[in-house]
Amino acid sequence: RTTIQREIKAKEAAIKSLSSKYCSVARRRKHYNVYSTFSLLRSSYADSDSEDDKTGQQELTEDLVEQCIYSIGDHSTYLRFNREPCDRLIAFLKEYFDPNEAGTSEFSLAIEEGVDGARLSHSHQRQYTFVLQSMTLWREVLDNMFQLWHLAEEDLLDEVNNYALTDTGQGLQRVQKSPRSVAAMQKILQKVQRKVGGWIGSSTVHLGDHNVPNALMFIDKYIQVPRFLGPLVLTLDKIVTLNQTSSALKGYIDSFGGVKVLQKRILSDFFRHAFDGSGADNFFDAGSCIDGRLTSAWNWCSSIERKDYFPIFLLTGFTGFDGKEGF
């Protein structure tokens, strides 16, 4: 704890140093005497009548620079806890699986429509690419979340595209067109397509229909991504520590084939059935569309307690995918 406090103080000192260096107006220091207080009062009145106020210009004060630095820090923290799980899963995919060769059938990513609830039929190679492009898309969405949130608010408050209260099959929803959010998502999608080289499945972005009624629901769906990827990554990381805890736990993990085999077993199940088009009443609502990939992932989460490796999740401290109670 002493080390943490020391690092916090060093960080705060560095921020104050940067704020003082790059501001255009230094922060006025408080001096507790009558004369300095009177001088500050006079200077504050003088500042209110300055040319900067008359022209509407704003000076770059120490407080403003400090606020900018803290905002950058908040953004970095958000990316670390929300985007990083996507980066870790992509790294796991590339480390444990060959894009061309499936190896043993146990670790093949191939899926077949009608088998284990799958709505899609993909070879190992095709499923590998499908998973990679899906998680890359999620990563890019989370990387641009603040911009998307801003555009979503503009769409929600748009006076031209009013909402219509509609029964979507999931109760009454405010169905509203969201042109700004759709345009931004299409740009992100095009970037991902160039990055991964092509696209497998549908590139339809559901927004303003019975699947995703409005921009708020759209944002909410992608905010959930780190809530199920985060616990999965933590479990995979803690298996190594769990294996070193006691001989009994090591023996239990060895019954799955050891640490690496257990990790690969969990990953192969996730990469197959969290991206198999399942989780909806019909192919259009789930399938391979942009929104349907999230539906399939949540469907996998809802069945986690039926997996033979579920006790491993519990032993690593897993409590649920919503961070509070249950899943």
mmCIF file of C-alpha atoms in Angstrom:
data_model
loop_
_atom_site.group_PDB
_atom_site.id
_atom_site.type_symbol
_atom_site.label_atom_id
_atom_site.label_comp_id
_atom_site.label_asym_id
_atom_site.label_seq_id
_atom_site.Cartn_x
_atom_site.Cartn_y
_atom_site.Cartn_z
ATOM 1 C CA ARG A 1 0.000 0.000 0.000
ATOM 2 C CA THR A 2 2.917 2.326 0.734
ATOM 3 C CA THR A 3 4.225 1.811 -2.785
ATOM 4 C CA ILE A 4 0.812 2.602 -4.294
ATOM 5 C CA GLN A 5 0.504 5.813 -2.262
ATOM 6 C CA ARG A 6 4.000 6.855 -3.326
ATOM 7 C CA GLU A 7 3.169 6.246 -6.997
ATOM 8 C CA ILE A 8 -0.095 8.213 -6.666
ATOM 9 C CA LYS A 9 1.741 11.182 -5.171
ATOM 10 C CA ALA A 10 4.374 11.008 -7.917
ATOM 11 C CA LYS A 11 1.628 10.942 -10.550
ATOM 12 C CA GLU A 12 -0.138 13.959 -9.021
ATOM 13 C CA ALA A 13 3.148 15.870 -8.827
ATOM 14 C CA ALA A 14 3.855 15.090 -12.487
ATOM 15 C CA ILE A 15 0.385 16.301 -13.506
ATOM 16 C CA LYS A 16 0.837 19.565 -11.606
ATOM 17 C CA SER A 17 4.255 20.033 -13.209
ATOM 18 C CA LEU A 18 2.835 19.522 -16.718
ATOM 19 C CA SER A 19 -0.117 21.805 -15.966
ATOM 20 C CA SER A 20 2.210 24.569 -14.798
ATOM 21 C CA LYS A 21 4.516 24.116 -17.812
ATOM 22 C CA TYR A 22 1.916 24.183 -20.584
ATOM 23 C CA CYS A 23 -0.691 26.612 -19.254
ATOM 24 C CA SER A 24 -0.924 30.155 -20.561
ATOM 25 C CA VAL A 25 -2.184 31.548 -17.268
ATOM 26 C CA ALA A 26 -0.696 30.420 -13.948
ATOM 27 C CA ARG A 27 -3.013 29.424 -11.123
ATOM 28 C CA ARG A 28 -3.326 32.162 -8.526
ATOM 29 C CA ARG A 29 -1.955 31.060 -5.160
ATOM 30 C CA LYS A 30 -3.886 31.764 -1.996
ATOM 31 C CA HIS A 31 -2.132 33.836 0.683
ATOM 32 C CA TYR A 32 -3.972 34.180 3.936
ATOM 33 C CA ASN A 33 -3.651 37.879 4.759
ATOM 34 C CA VAL A 34 -5.897 40.864 4.331
ATOM 35 C CA TYR A 35 -3.824 42.648 1.696
ATOM 36 C CA SER A 36 -3.429 39.663 -0.602
ATOM 37 C CA THR A 37 -7.135 38.825 -0.285
ATOM 38 C CA PHE A 38 -8.042 42.394 -1.252
ATOM 39 C CA SER A 39 -5.640 42.201 -4.209
ATOM 40 C CA LEU A 40 -7.220 38.956 -5.378
ATOM 41 C CA LEU A 41 -10.668 40.520 -5.203
ATOM 42 C CA ARG A 42 -9.493 43.453 -7.275
ATOM 43 C CA SER A 43 -7.783 41.177 -9.820
ATOM 44 C CA SER A 44 -10.885 39.011 -10.153
ATOM 45 C CA TYR A 45 -12.984 42.050 -10.983
ATOM 46 C CA ALA A 46 -10.339 43.218 -13.418
ATOM 47 C CA ASP A 47 -10.298 39.797 -15.085
ATOM 48 C CA SER A 48 -14.043 39.898 -15.598
ATOM 49 C CA ASP A 49 -13.670 42.990 -17.747
ATOM 50 C CA SER A 50 -10.681 41.726 -19.725
ATOM 51 C CA GLU A 51 -10.454 41.774 -23.512
ATOM 52 C CA ASP A 52 -10.473 37.939 -23.511
ATOM 53 C CA ASP A 53 -13.939 37.874 -21.948
ATOM 54 C CA LYS A 54 -15.220 40.477 -24.356
ATOM 55 C CA THR A 55 -14.008 38.546 -27.387
ATOM 56 C CA GLY A 56 -15.202 35.196 -26.028
ATOM 57 C CA GLN A 57 -11.685 33.718 -25.895
ATOM 58 C CA GLN A 58 -10.725 31.260 -23.172
ATOM 59 C CA GLU A 59 -7.283 31.176 -21.608
ATOM 60 C CA LEU A 60 -5.491 27.881 -21.080
ATOM 61 C CA THR A 61 -5.340 27.837 -17.289
ATOM 62 C CA GLU A 62 -3.546 25.333 -15.083
ATOM 63 C CA ASP A 63 -6.898 23.885 -14.032
ATOM 64 C CA LEU A 64 -7.917 23.369 -17.658
ATOM 65 C CA VAL A 65 -4.647 21.622 -18.570
ATOM 66 C CA GLU A 66 -4.968 19.463 -15.456
ATOM 67 C CA GLN A 67 -8.521 18.539 -16.420
ATOM 68 C CA CYS A 68 -7.347 17.558 -19.928
ATOM 69 C CA ILE A 69 -4.616 15.318 -18.503
ATOM 70 C CA TYR A 70 -7.049 13.588 -16.151
ATOM 71 C CA SER A 71 -9.485 13.123 -19.054
ATOM 72 C CA ILE A 72 -6.756 11.454 -21.126
ATOM 73 C CA GLY A 73 -6.042 9.214 -18.136
ATOM 74 C CA ASP A 74 -9.722 8.298 -17.832
ATOM 75 C CA HIS A 75 -9.805 7.396 -21.521
ATOM 76 C CA SER A 76 -6.714 5.200 -21.178
ATOM 77 C CA THR A 77 -8.277 3.460 -18.177
ATOM 78 C CA TYR A 78 -11.466 2.834 -20.122
ATOM 79 C CA LEU A 79 -9.522 1.312 -23.017
ATOM 80 C CA ARG A 80 -7.501 -0.862 -20.657
ATOM 81 C CA PHE A 81 -10.516 -2.414 -18.966
ATOM 82 C CA ASN A 82 -12.800 -2.576 -22.003
ATOM 83 C CA ARG A 83 -10.692 -2.980 -25.126
ATOM 84 C CA GLU A 84 -7.905 -5.085 -23.607
ATOM 85 C CA PRO A 85 -10.046 -8.257 -23.181
ATOM 86 C CA CYS A 86 -10.605 -8.220 -26.963
ATOM 87 C CA ASP A 87 -6.863 -7.854 -27.560
ATOM 88 C CA ARG A 88 -6.155 -10.737 -25.163
ATOM 89 C CA LEU A 89 -8.693 -13.066 -26.810
ATOM 90 C CA ILE A 90 -7.324 -12.248 -30.261
ATOM 91 C CA ALA A 91 -3.836 -13.058 -28.955
ATOM 92 C CA PHE A 92 -5.120 -16.359 -27.500
ATOM 93 C CA LEU A 93 -6.718 -17.238 -30.850
ATOM 94 C CA LYS A 94 -3.459 -16.661 -32.719
ATOM 95 C CA GLU A 95 -1.354 -18.452 -30.089
ATOM 96 C CA TYR A 96 -3.406 -21.634 -29.609
ATOM 97 C CA PHE A 97 -4.933 -22.180 -33.057
ATOM 98 C CA ASP A 98 -3.551 -22.477 -36.560
ATOM 99 C CA PRO A 99 -5.632 -20.567 -39.128
ATOM 100 C CA ASN A 100 -5.314 -23.350 -41.710
ATOM 101 C CA GLU A 101 -4.865 -26.635 -39.841
ATOM 102 C CA ALA A 102 -7.355 -27.816 -37.215
ATOM 103 C CA GLY A 103 -5.112 -30.474 -35.741
ATOM 104 C CA THR A 104 -7.142 -32.906 -33.598
ATOM 105 C CA SER A 105 -10.932 -32.914 -33.905
ATOM 106 C CA GLU A 106 -11.202 -31.981 -30.214
ATOM 107 C CA PHE A 107 -9.704 -28.566 -30.900
ATOM 108 C CA SER A 108 -11.121 -27.983 -34.345
ATOM 109 C CA LEU A 109 -13.157 -24.779 -34.653
ATOM 110 C CA ALA A 110 -15.401 -26.262 -37.342
ATOM 111 C CA ILE A 111 -19.167 -25.985 -36.719
ATOM 112 C CA GLU A 112 -22.149 -27.522 -38.474
ATOM 113 C CA GLU A 113 -25.694 -26.189 -38.682
ATOM 114 C CA GLY A 114 -28.034 -28.141 -36.413
ATOM 115 C CA VAL A 115 -25.233 -29.589 -34.259
ATOM 116 C CA ASP A 116 -25.052 -28.309 -30.661
ATOM 117 C CA GLY A 117 -27.410 -25.436 -31.510
ATOM 118 C CA ALA A 118 -25.319 -23.968 -34.311
ATOM 119 C CA ARG A 119 -27.090 -22.060 -37.103
ATOM 120 C CA LEU A 120 -23.979 -21.781 -39.271
ATOM 121 C CA SER A 121 -21.738 -24.273 -41.068
ATOM 122 C CA HIS A 122 -18.063 -23.313 -41.173
ATOM 123 C CA SER A 123 -14.841 -25.198 -41.730
ATOM 124 C CA HIS A 124 -12.027 -24.696 -39.212
ATOM 125 C CA GLN A 125 -10.339 -22.142 -41.464
ATOM 126 C CA ARG A 126 -13.544 -20.212 -42.132
ATOM 127 C CA GLN A 127 -14.564 -20.201 -38.458
ATOM 128 C CA TYR A 128 -11.092 -18.992 -37.431
ATOM 129 C CA THR A 129 -11.457 -16.001 -39.767
ATOM 130 C CA PHE A 130 -15.059 -15.430 -38.671
ATOM 131 C CA VAL A 131 -14.026 -15.279 -34.996
ATOM 132 C CA LEU A 132 -11.003 -13.079 -35.723
ATOM 133 C CA GLN A 133 -13.015 -10.523 -37.699
ATOM 134 C CA SER A 134 -15.816 -10.488 -35.092
ATOM 135 C CA MET A 135 -13.484 -9.767 -32.174
ATOM 136 C CA THR A 136 -11.530 -7.251 -34.244
ATOM 137 C CA LEU A 137 -14.818 -5.469 -34.924
ATOM 138 C CA TRP A 138 -15.672 -5.436 -31.213
ATOM 139 C CA ARG A 139 -12.220 -4.068 -30.468
ATOM 140 C CA GLU A 140 -12.602 -1.207 -32.948
ATOM 141 C CA VAL A 141 -16.081 -0.360 -31.663
ATOM 142 C CA LEU A 142 -14.815 -0.162 -28.072
ATOM 143 C CA ASP A 143 -11.814 1.862 -29.245
ATOM 144 C CA ASN A 144 -14.232 4.421 -30.741
ATOM 145 C CA MET A 145 -16.893 4.172 -28.036
ATOM 146 C CA PHE A 146 -16.756 7.823 -26.938
ATOM 147 C CA GLN A 147 -17.309 9.024 -30.495
ATOM 148 C CA LEU A 148 -20.122 6.514 -31.010
ATOM 149 C CA TRP A 149 -21.749 7.574 -27.754
ATOM 150 C CA HIS A 150 -21.656 11.213 -28.846
ATOM 151 C CA LEU A 151 -23.251 10.331 -32.203
ATOM 152 C CA ALA A 152 -25.848 8.156 -30.470
ATOM 153 C CA GLU A 153 -26.933 11.097 -28.326
ATOM 154 C CA GLU A 154 -27.273 13.258 -31.429
ATOM 155 C CA ASP A 155 -29.406 10.580 -33.084
ATOM 156 C CA LEU A 156 -31.616 10.207 -30.010
ATOM 157 C CA LEU A 157 -32.200 13.975 -29.832
ATOM 158 C CA ASP A 158 -32.689 14.397 -33.583
ATOM 159 C CA GLU A 159 -35.866 16.411 -34.209
ATOM 160 C CA VAL A 160 -36.121 15.189 -37.805
ATOM 161 C CA ASN A 161 -36.083 11.450 -37.097
ATOM 162 C CA ASN A 162 -38.622 11.078 -34.329
ATOM 163 C CA TYR A 163 -39.144 7.741 -32.626
ATOM 164 C CA ALA A 164 -42.208 5.546 -32.980
ATOM 165 C CA LEU A 165 -43.425 3.509 -30.016
ATOM 166 C CA THR A 166 -43.572 0.008 -31.481
ATOM 167 C CA ASP A 167 -44.101 -3.523 -30.223
ATOM 168 C CA THR A 168 -40.909 -5.275 -31.370
ATOM 169 C CA GLY A 169 -41.742 -8.635 -29.837
ATOM 170 C CA GLN A 170 -39.788 -7.663 -26.731
ATOM 171 C CA GLY A 171 -42.334 -5.145 -25.463
ATOM 172 C CA LEU A 172 -42.908 -1.556 -26.540
ATOM 173 C CA GLN A 173 -39.697 0.067 -27.761
ATOM 174 C CA ARG A 174 -38.800 3.507 -29.117
ATOM 175 C CA VAL A 175 -37.863 2.606 -32.697
ATOM 176 C CA GLN A 176 -35.873 5.434 -34.252
ATOM 177 C CA LYS A 177 -33.590 5.819 -37.269
ATOM 178 C CA SER A 178 -29.971 6.563 -36.327
ATOM 179 C CA PRO A 179 -28.168 7.742 -39.483
ATOM 180 C CA ARG A 180 -25.096 9.118 -37.685
ATOM 181 C CA SER A 181 -24.452 5.938 -35.722
ATOM 182 C CA VAL A 182 -25.021 3.763 -38.796
ATOM 183 C CA ALA A 183 -22.578 5.834 -40.875
ATOM 184 C CA ALA A 184 -19.933 5.606 -38.134
ATOM 185 C CA MET A 185 -20.406 1.836 -37.806
ATOM 186 C CA GLN A 186 -20.062 1.381 -41.561
ATOM 187 C CA LYS A 187 -16.739 3.233 -41.474
ATOM 188 C CA ILE A 188 -15.526 1.028 -38.619
ATOM 189 C CA LEU A 189 -16.705 -2.051 -40.493
ATOM 190 C CA GLN A 190 -14.830 -1.007 -43.633
ATOM 191 C CA LYS A 191 -11.675 -0.475 -41.563
ATOM 192 C CA VAL A 192 -11.975 -3.970 -40.066
ATOM 193 C CA GLN A 193 -12.592 -5.499 -43.496
ATOM 194 C CA ARG A 194 -9.390 -3.925 -44.805
ATOM 195 C CA LYS A 195 -7.497 -5.037 -41.704
ATOM 196 C CA VAL A 196 -8.532 -8.708 -41.746
ATOM 197 C CA GLY A 197 -8.785 -8.975 -45.536
ATOM 198 C CA GLY A 198 -12.379 -9.531 -46.638
ATOM 199 C CA TRP A 199 -15.506 -10.447 -44.710
ATOM 200 C CA ILE A 200 -17.314 -13.675 -43.867
ATOM 201 C CA GLY A 201 -21.054 -13.609 -43.259
ATOM 202 C CA SER A 202 -23.499 -10.726 -43.342
ATOM 203 C CA SER A 203 -22.304 -7.136 -42.925
ATOM 204 C CA THR A 204 -25.793 -5.890 -42.030
ATOM 205 C CA VAL A 205 -25.840 -3.400 -39.144
ATOM 206 C CA HIS A 206 -29.148 -3.661 -37.303
ATOM 207 C CA LEU A 207 -30.137 -0.221 -36.036
ATOM 208 C CA GLY A 208 -33.591 1.304 -35.977
ATOM 209 C CA ASP A 209 -35.456 -1.993 -36.420
ATOM 210 C CA HIS A 210 -37.063 -4.585 -34.137
ATOM 211 C CA ASN A 211 -33.632 -6.095 -33.326
ATOM 212 C CA VAL A 212 -31.934 -2.861 -32.221
ATOM 213 C CA PRO A 213 -34.659 -0.206 -31.873
ATOM 214 C CA ASN A 214 -32.484 2.867 -31.374
ATOM 215 C CA ALA A 215 -28.938 4.177 -30.852
ATOM 216 C CA LEU A 216 -29.096 3.801 -27.059
ATOM 217 C CA MET A 217 -29.834 0.087 -27.361
ATOM 218 C CA PHE A 218 -27.029 -0.191 -29.893
ATOM 219 C CA ILE A 219 -24.495 1.392 -27.523
ATOM 220 C CA ASP A 220 -25.747 -0.754 -24.653
ATOM 221 C CA LYS A 221 -25.146 -3.973 -26.593
ATOM 222 C CA TYR A 222 -21.483 -3.184 -27.227
ATOM 223 C CA ILE A 223 -20.889 -1.982 -23.686
ATOM 224 C CA GLN A 224 -21.663 -5.584 -22.651
ATOM 225 C CA VAL A 225 -18.696 -7.009 -24.612
ATOM 226 C CA PRO A 226 -16.066 -6.528 -21.861
ATOM 227 C CA ARG A 227 -18.564 -7.840 -19.299
ATOM 228 C CA PHE A 228 -18.371 -11.345 -20.759
ATOM 229 C CA LEU A 229 -14.884 -11.246 -22.273
ATOM 230 C CA GLY A 230 -13.291 -9.863 -19.090
ATOM 231 C CA PRO A 231 -14.319 -12.753 -16.771
ATOM 232 C CA LEU A 232 -13.300 -15.253 -19.455
ATOM 233 C CA VAL A 233 -9.799 -13.774 -19.737
ATOM 234 C CA LEU A 234 -9.436 -13.601 -15.949
ATOM 235 C CA THR A 235 -10.377 -17.273 -15.623
ATOM 236 C CA LEU A 236 -7.858 -18.293 -18.278
ATOM 237 C CA ASP A 237 -5.128 -16.290 -16.539
ATOM 238 C CA LYS A 238 -5.926 -17.644 -13.069
ATOM 239 C CA ILE A 239 -5.765 -21.285 -14.149
ATOM 240 C CA VAL A 240 -1.961 -21.009 -13.998
ATOM 241 C CA THR A 241 -2.079 -19.729 -10.399
ATOM 242 C CA LEU A 242 -4.731 -22.266 -9.455
ATOM 243 C CA ASN A 243 -2.504 -25.064 -10.686
ATOM 244 C CA GLN A 244 0.195 -23.988 -8.222
ATOM 245 C CA THR A 245 -2.132 -23.640 -5.216
ATOM 246 C CA SER A 246 -2.277 -27.258 -4.044
ATOM 247 C CA SER A 247 -1.608 -30.787 -5.223
ATOM 248 C CA ALA A 248 -5.348 -31.532 -5.191
ATOM 249 C CA LEU A 249 -6.153 -28.642 -7.528
ATOM 250 C CA LYS A 250 -3.200 -29.546 -9.720
ATOM 251 C CA GLY A 251 -4.542 -33.082 -9.955
ATOM 252 C CA TYR A 252 -7.983 -31.767 -10.919
ATOM 253 C CA ILE A 253 -6.501 -29.577 -13.654
ATOM 254 C CA ASP A 254 -4.359 -32.487 -14.842
ATOM 255 C CA SER A 255 -7.562 -34.486 -15.309
ATOM 256 C CA PHE A 256 -8.333 -32.045 -18.164
ATOM 257 C CA GLY A 257 -4.862 -32.566 -19.606
ATOM 258 C CA GLY A 258 -2.955 -29.816 -17.794
ATOM 259 C CA VAL A 259 -2.982 -26.021 -17.853
ATOM 260 C CA LYS A 260 -2.398 -25.465 -21.585
ATOM 261 C CA VAL A 261 -4.831 -28.161 -22.691
ATOM 262 C CA LEU A 262 -7.519 -26.865 -20.318
ATOM 263 C CA GLN A 263 -7.069 -23.304 -21.573
ATOM 264 C CA LYS A 264 -7.262 -24.476 -25.176
ATOM 265 C CA ARG A 265 -10.345 -26.566 -24.388
ATOM 266 C CA ILE A 266 -12.195 -23.569 -22.965
ATOM 267 C CA LEU A 267 -11.063 -21.360 -25.829
ATOM 268 C CA SER A 268 -12.072 -23.837 -28.535
ATOM 269 C CA ASP A 269 -15.544 -24.169 -27.030
ATOM 270 C CA PHE A 270 -15.909 -20.391 -26.833
ATOM 271 C CA PHE A 271 -14.623 -19.778 -30.363
ATOM 272 C CA ARG A 272 -16.983 -22.419 -31.739
ATOM 273 C CA HIS A 273 -20.245 -21.810 -29.888
ATOM 274 C CA ALA A 274 -20.051 -18.102 -29.064
ATOM 275 C CA PHE A 275 -19.862 -17.489 -32.812
ATOM 276 C CA ASP A 276 -22.211 -20.140 -34.236
ATOM 277 C CA GLY A 277 -25.243 -17.960 -35.080
ATOM 278 C CA SER A 278 -27.308 -19.279 -32.161
ATOM 279 C CA GLY A 279 -29.362 -17.429 -29.575
ATOM 280 C CA ALA A 280 -32.412 -16.209 -31.513
ATOM 281 C CA ASP A 281 -35.672 -17.562 -32.894
ATOM 282 C CA ASN A 282 -34.633 -17.283 -36.531
ATOM 283 C CA PHE A 283 -31.574 -16.912 -38.741
ATOM 284 C CA PHE A 284 -32.227 -13.236 -39.513
ATOM 285 C CA ASP A 285 -32.206 -12.195 -35.845
ATOM 286 C CA ALA A 286 -28.992 -14.076 -35.040
ATOM 287 C CA GLY A 287 -27.024 -15.759 -37.805
ATOM 288 C CA SER A 288 -23.870 -14.064 -39.036
ATOM 289 C CA CYS A 289 -24.954 -10.401 -39.051
ATOM 290 C CA ILE A 290 -23.089 -7.787 -36.998
ATOM 291 C CA ASP A 291 -25.660 -7.745 -34.207
ATOM 292 C CA GLY A 292 -26.186 -11.525 -34.294
ATOM 293 C CA ARG A 293 -22.587 -12.218 -33.305
ATOM 294 C CA LEU A 294 -23.232 -10.558 -29.955
ATOM 295 C CA THR A 295 -26.442 -12.558 -29.551
ATOM 296 C CA SER A 296 -24.537 -15.813 -30.040
ATOM 297 C CA ALA A 297 -21.888 -14.777 -27.516
ATOM 298 C CA TRP A 298 -24.491 -14.043 -24.836
ATOM 299 C CA ASN A 299 -26.148 -17.360 -25.624
ATOM 300 C CA TRP A 300 -22.836 -19.099 -24.857
ATOM 301 C CA CYS A 301 -22.620 -17.193 -21.572
ATOM 302 C CA SER A 302 -26.110 -18.343 -20.566
ATOM 303 C CA SER A 303 -25.063 -21.979 -20.911
ATOM 304 C CA ILE A 304 -21.737 -21.758 -19.066
ATOM 305 C CA GLU A 305 -23.022 -23.640 -16.003
ATOM 306 C CA ARG A 306 -23.657 -26.705 -18.180
ATOM 307 C CA LYS A 307 -20.037 -26.953 -19.334
ATOM 308 C CA ASP A 308 -17.884 -29.701 -17.837
ATOM 309 C CA TYR A 309 -15.164 -27.136 -17.111
ATOM 310 C CA PHE A 310 -17.532 -24.793 -15.233
ATOM 311 C CA PRO A 311 -16.090 -25.783 -11.796
ATOM 312 C CA ILE A 312 -12.770 -24.327 -12.977
ATOM 313 C CA PHE A 313 -14.508 -20.961 -13.448
ATOM 314 C CA LEU A 314 -15.876 -21.130 -9.904
ATOM 315 C CA LEU A 315 -12.499 -22.101 -8.443
ATOM 316 C CA THR A 316 -10.883 -19.031 -10.033
ATOM 317 C CA GLY A 317 -13.405 -16.711 -8.344
ATOM 318 C CA PHE A 318 -15.926 -16.375 -11.162
ATOM 319 C CA THR A 319 -19.300 -15.026 -9.952
ATOM 320 C CA GLY A 320 -21.054 -14.181 -13.214
ATOM 321 C CA PHE A 321 -20.851 -12.279 -16.453
ATOM 322 C CA ASP A 322 -22.810 -9.262 -15.229
ATOM 323 C CA GLY A 323 -20.353 -8.493 -12.437
ATOM 324 C CA LYS A 324 -22.907 -8.787 -9.667
ATOM 325 C CA GLU A 325 -25.186 -11.760 -9.341
ATOM 326 C CA GLY A 326 -25.706 -14.719 -11.632
ATOM 327 C CA PHE A 327 -25.360 -14.790 -15.392
#
